[in-house]
CSV table of N, CA and C in Angstrom, one decimal:
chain,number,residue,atom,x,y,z
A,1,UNK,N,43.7,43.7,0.6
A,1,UNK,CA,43.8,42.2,0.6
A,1,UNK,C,43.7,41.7,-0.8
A,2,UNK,N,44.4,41.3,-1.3
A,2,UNK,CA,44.5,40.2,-2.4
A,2,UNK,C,44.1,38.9,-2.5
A,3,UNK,N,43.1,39.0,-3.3
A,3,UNK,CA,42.4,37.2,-3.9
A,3,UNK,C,43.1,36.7,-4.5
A,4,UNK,N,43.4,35.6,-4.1
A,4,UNK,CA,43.6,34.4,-4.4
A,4,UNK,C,43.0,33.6,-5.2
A,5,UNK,N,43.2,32.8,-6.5
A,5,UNK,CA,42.5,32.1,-7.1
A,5,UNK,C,43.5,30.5,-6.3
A,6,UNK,N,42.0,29.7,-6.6
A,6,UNK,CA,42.4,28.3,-6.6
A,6,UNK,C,43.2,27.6,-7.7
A,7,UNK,N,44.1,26.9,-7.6
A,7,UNK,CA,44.6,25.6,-8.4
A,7,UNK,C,43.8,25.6,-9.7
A,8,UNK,N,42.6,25.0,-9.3
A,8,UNK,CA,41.5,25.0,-10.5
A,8,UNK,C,41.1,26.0,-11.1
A,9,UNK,N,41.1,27.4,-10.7
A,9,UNK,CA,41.1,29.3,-11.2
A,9,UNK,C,42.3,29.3,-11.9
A,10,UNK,N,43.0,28.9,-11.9
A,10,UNK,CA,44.4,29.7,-12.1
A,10,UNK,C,44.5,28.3,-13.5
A,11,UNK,N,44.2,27.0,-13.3
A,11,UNK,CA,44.5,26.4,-14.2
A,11,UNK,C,43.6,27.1,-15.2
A,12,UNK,N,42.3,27.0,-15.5
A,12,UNK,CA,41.5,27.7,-16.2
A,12,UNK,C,42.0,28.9,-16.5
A,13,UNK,N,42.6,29.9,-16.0
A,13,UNK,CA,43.1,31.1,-16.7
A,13,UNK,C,44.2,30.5,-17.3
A,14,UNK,N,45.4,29.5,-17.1
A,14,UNK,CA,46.2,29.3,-18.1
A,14,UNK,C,45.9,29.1,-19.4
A,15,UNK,N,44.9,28.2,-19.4
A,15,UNK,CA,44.2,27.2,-20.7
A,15,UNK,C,43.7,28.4,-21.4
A,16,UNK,N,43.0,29.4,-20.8
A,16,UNK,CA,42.0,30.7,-21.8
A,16,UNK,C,43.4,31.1,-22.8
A,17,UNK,N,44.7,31.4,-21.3
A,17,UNK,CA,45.5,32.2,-22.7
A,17,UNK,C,46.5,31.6,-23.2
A,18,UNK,N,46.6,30.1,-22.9
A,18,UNK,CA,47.0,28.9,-24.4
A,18,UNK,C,46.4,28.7,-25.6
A,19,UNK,N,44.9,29.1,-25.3
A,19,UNK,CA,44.1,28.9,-26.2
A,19,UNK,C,44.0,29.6,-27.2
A,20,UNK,N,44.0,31.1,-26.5
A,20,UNK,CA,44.4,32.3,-27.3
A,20,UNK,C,45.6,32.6,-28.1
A,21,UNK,N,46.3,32.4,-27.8
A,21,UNK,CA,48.1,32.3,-27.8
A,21,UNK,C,48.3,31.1,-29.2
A,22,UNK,N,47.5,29.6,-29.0
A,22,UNK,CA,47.6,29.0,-30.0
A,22,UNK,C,46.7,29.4,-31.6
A,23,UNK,N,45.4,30.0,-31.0
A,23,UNK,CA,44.6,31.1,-32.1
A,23,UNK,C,45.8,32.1,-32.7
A,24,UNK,N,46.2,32.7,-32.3
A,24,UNK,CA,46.3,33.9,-32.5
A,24,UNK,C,47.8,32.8,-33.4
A,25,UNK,N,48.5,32.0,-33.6
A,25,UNK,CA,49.9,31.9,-33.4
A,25,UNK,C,49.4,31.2,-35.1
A,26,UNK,N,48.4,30.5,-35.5
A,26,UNK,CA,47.8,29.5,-36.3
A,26,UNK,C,47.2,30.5,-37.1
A,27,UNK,N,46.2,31.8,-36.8
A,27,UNK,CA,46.0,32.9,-37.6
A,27,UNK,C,47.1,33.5,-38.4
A,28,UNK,N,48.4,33.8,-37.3
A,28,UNK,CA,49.4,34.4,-38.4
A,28,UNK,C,49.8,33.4,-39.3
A,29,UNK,N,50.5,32.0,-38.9
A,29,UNK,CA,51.1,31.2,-39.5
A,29,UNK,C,50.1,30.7,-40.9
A,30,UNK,N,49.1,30.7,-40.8
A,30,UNK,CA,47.9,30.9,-41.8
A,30,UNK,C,48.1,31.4,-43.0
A,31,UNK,N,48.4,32.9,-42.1
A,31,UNK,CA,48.2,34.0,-43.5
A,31,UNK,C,49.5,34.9,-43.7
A,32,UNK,N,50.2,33.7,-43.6
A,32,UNK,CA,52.0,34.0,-43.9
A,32,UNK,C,52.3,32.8,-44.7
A,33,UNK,N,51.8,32.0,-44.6
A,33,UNK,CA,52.0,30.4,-45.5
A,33,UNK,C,52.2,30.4,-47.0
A,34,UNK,N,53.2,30.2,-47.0
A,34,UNK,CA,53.4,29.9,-49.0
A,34,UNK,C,53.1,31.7,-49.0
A,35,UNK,N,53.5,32.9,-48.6
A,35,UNK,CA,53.5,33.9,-48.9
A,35,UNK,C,55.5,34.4,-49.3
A,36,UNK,N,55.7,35.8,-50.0
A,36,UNK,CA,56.7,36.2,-50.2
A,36,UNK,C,57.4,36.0,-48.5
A,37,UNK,N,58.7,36.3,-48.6
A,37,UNK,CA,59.7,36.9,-47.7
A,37,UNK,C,59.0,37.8,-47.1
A,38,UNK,N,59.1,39.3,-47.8
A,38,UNK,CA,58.8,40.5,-47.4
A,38,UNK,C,57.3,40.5,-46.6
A,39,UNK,N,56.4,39.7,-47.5
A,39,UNK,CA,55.5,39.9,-46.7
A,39,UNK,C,54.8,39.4,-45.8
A,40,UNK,N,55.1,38.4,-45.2
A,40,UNK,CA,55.7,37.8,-44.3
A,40,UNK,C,56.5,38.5,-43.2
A,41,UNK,N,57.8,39.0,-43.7
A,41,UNK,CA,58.1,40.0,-42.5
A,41,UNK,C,57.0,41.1,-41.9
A,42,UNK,N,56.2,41.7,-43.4
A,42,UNK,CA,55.7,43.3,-42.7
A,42,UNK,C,54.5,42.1,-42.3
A,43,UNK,N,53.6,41.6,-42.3
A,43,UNK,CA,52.3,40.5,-41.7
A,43,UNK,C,53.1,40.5,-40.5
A,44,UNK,N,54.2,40.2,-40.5
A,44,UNK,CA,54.5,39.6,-38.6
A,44,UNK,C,54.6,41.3,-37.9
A,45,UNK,N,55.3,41.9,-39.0
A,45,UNK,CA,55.2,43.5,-38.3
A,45,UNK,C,53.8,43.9,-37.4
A,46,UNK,N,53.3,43.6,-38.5
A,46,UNK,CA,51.9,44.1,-38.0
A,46,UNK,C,51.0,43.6,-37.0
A,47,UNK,N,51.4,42.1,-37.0
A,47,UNK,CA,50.4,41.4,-35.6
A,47,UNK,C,51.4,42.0,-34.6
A,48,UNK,N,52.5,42.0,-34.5
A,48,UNK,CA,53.1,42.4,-32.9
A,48,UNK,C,53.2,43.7,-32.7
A,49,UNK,N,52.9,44.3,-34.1
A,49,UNK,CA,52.5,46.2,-33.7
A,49,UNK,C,51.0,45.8,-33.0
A,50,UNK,N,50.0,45.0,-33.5
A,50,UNK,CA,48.9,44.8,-32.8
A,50,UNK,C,49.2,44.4,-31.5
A,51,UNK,N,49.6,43.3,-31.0
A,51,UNK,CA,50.0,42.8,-29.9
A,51,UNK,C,50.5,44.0,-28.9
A,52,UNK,N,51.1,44.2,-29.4
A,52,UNK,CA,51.5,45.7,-28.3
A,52,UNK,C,50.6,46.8,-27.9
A,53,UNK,N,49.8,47.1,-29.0
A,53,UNK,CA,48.6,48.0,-28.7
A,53,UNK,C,47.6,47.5,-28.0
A,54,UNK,N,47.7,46.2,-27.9
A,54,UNK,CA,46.6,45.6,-26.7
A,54,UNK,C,47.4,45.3,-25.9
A,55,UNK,N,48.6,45.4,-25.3
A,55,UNK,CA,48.7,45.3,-23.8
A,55,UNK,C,48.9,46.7,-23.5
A,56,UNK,N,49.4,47.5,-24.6
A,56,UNK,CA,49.3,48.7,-23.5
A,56,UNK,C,47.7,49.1,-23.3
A,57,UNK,N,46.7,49.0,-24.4
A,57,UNK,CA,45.8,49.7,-23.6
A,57,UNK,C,45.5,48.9,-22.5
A,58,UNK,N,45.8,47.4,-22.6
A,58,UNK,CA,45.1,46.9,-21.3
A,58,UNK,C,45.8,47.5,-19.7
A,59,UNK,N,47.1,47.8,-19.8
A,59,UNK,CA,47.8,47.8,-18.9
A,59,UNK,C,48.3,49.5,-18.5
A,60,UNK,N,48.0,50.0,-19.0
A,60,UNK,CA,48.4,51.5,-18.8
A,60,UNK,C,47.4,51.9,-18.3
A,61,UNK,N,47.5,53.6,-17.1
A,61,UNK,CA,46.6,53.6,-16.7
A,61,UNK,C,45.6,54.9,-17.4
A,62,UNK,N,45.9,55.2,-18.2
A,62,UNK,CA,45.4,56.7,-19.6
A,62,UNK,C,45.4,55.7,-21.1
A,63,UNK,N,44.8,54.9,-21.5
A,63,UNK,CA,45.3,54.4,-22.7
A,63,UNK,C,44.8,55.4,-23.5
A,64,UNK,N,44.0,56.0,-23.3
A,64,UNK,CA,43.4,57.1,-24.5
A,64,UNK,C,44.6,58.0,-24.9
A,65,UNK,N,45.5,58.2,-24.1
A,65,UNK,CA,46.0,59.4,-24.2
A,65,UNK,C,47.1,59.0,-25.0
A,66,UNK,N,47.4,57.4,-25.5
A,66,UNK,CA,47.7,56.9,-26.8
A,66,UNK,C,47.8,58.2,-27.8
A,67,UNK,N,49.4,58.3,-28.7
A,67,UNK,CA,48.8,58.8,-30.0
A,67,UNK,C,48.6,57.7,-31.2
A,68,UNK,N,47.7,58.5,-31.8
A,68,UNK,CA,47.0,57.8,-32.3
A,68,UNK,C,47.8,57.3,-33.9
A,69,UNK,N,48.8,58.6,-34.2
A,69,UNK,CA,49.9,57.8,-34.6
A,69,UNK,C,50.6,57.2,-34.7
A,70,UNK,N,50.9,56.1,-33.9
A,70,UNK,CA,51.8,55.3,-33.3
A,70,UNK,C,51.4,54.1,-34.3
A,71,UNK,N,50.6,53.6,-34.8
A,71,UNK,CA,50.4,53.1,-35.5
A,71,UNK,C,51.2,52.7,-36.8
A,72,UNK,N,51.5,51.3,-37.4
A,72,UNK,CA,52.2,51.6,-38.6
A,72,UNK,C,51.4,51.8,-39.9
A,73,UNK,N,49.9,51.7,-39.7
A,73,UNK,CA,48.8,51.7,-41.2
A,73,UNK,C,49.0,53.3,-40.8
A,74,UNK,N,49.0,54.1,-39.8
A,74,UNK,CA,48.4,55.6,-39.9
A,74,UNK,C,49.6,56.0,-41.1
Protein backbone atom coordinates (compact mmCIF):
# COMPACT_ATOMS: atom_id res chain seq x y z
CA UNK A 1 0.00 0.00 0.00
CA UNK A 2 1.33 3.39 -0.70
CA UNK A 3 0.99 6.64 1.51
CA UNK A 4 -0.23 9.31 0.45
CA UNK A 5 0.70 12.67 1.61
CA UNK A 6 -1.84 15.52 1.88
CA UNK A 7 -2.04 18.77 -0.19
CA UNK A 8 -0.38 20.41 2.83
CA UNK A 9 2.58 17.24 3.01
CA UNK A 10 3.39 17.52 -0.40
CA UNK A 11 3.17 21.43 -0.33
CA UNK A 12 5.77 21.41 2.50
CA UNK A 13 7.98 19.00 0.65
CA UNK A 14 7.91 21.34 -2.37
CA UNK A 15 9.00 24.44 -0.38
CA UNK A 16 12.07 22.19 1.58
CA UNK A 17 13.39 21.56 -1.99
CA UNK A 18 12.83 25.25 -3.41
CA UNK A 19 14.52 26.16 -0.60
CA UNK A 20 17.32 24.08 -1.10
CA UNK A 21 17.51 24.41 -4.77
CA UNK A 22 17.47 28.41 -4.24
CA UNK A 23 20.54 27.73 -1.36
CA UNK A 24 22.34 25.70 -3.28
CA UNK A 25 21.72 27.99 -6.81
CA UNK A 26 22.92 31.49 -4.68
CA UNK A 27 26.01 29.46 -3.09
CA UNK A 28 27.31 28.79 -6.66
CA UNK A 29 26.33 32.07 -8.23
CA UNK A 30 28.19 33.56 -5.05
CA UNK A 31 31.30 31.96 -5.56
CA UNK A 32 31.48 32.26 -9.43
CA UNK A 33 30.74 36.19 -9.28
CA UNK A 34 33.24 38.57 -10.75
CA UNK A 35 35.40 35.28 -11.14
CA UNK A 36 37.54 34.20 -14.50
CA UNK A 37 35.70 32.28 -17.45
CA UNK A 38 37.56 29.14 -16.76
CA UNK A 39 36.85 29.16 -13.38
CA UNK A 40 33.66 29.46 -13.39
CA UNK A 41 33.26 26.72 -15.85
CA UNK A 42 35.47 24.07 -13.58
CA UNK A 43 33.29 25.69 -10.05
CA UNK A 44 30.12 24.72 -12.02
CA UNK A 45 32.02 21.39 -12.98
CA UNK A 46 32.31 20.63 -9.74
CA UNK A 47 28.92 21.42 -7.96
CA UNK A 48 27.08 19.15 -10.62
CA UNK A 49 29.89 16.51 -10.27
CA UNK A 50 28.65 17.03 -6.54
CA UNK A 51 25.04 17.03 -7.46
CA UNK A 52 25.26 13.74 -9.07
CA UNK A 53 27.06 12.03 -6.27
CA UNK A 54 24.18 12.85 -4.09
CA UNK A 55 21.53 11.46 -6.06
CA UNK A 56 23.13 8.49 -6.85
CA UNK A 57 24.06 7.69 -3.39
CA UNK A 58 20.56 8.67 -2.40
CA UNK A 59 18.92 6.60 -5.08
CA UNK A 60 20.94 3.52 -5.94
CA UNK A 61 20.44 0.56 -4.19
CA UNK A 62 24.75 -0.41 -3.28
CA UNK A 63 25.94 3.25 -3.14
CA UNK A 64 29.07 2.04 -1.47
CA UNK A 65 29.99 -0.01 -4.26
CA UNK A 66 30.60 3.62 -5.88
CA UNK A 67 34.26 3.88 -7.14
CA UNK A 68 35.73 5.95 -5.43
CA UNK A 69 37.38 7.41 -8.41
CA UNK A 70 34.73 8.76 -10.08
CA UNK A 71 35.46 11.80 -8.68
CA UNK A 72 37.00 14.78 -10.50
CA UNK A 73 39.43 16.07 -7.18
CA UNK A 74 40.54 12.16 -6.98
Amino acid sequence: MVNKMSDDEYTKVLLQLVEEYERKLYEFTSSTDGKGFLQAILKGHLYIEQELNLLLIKHLKYPDHLDKRMNFIS
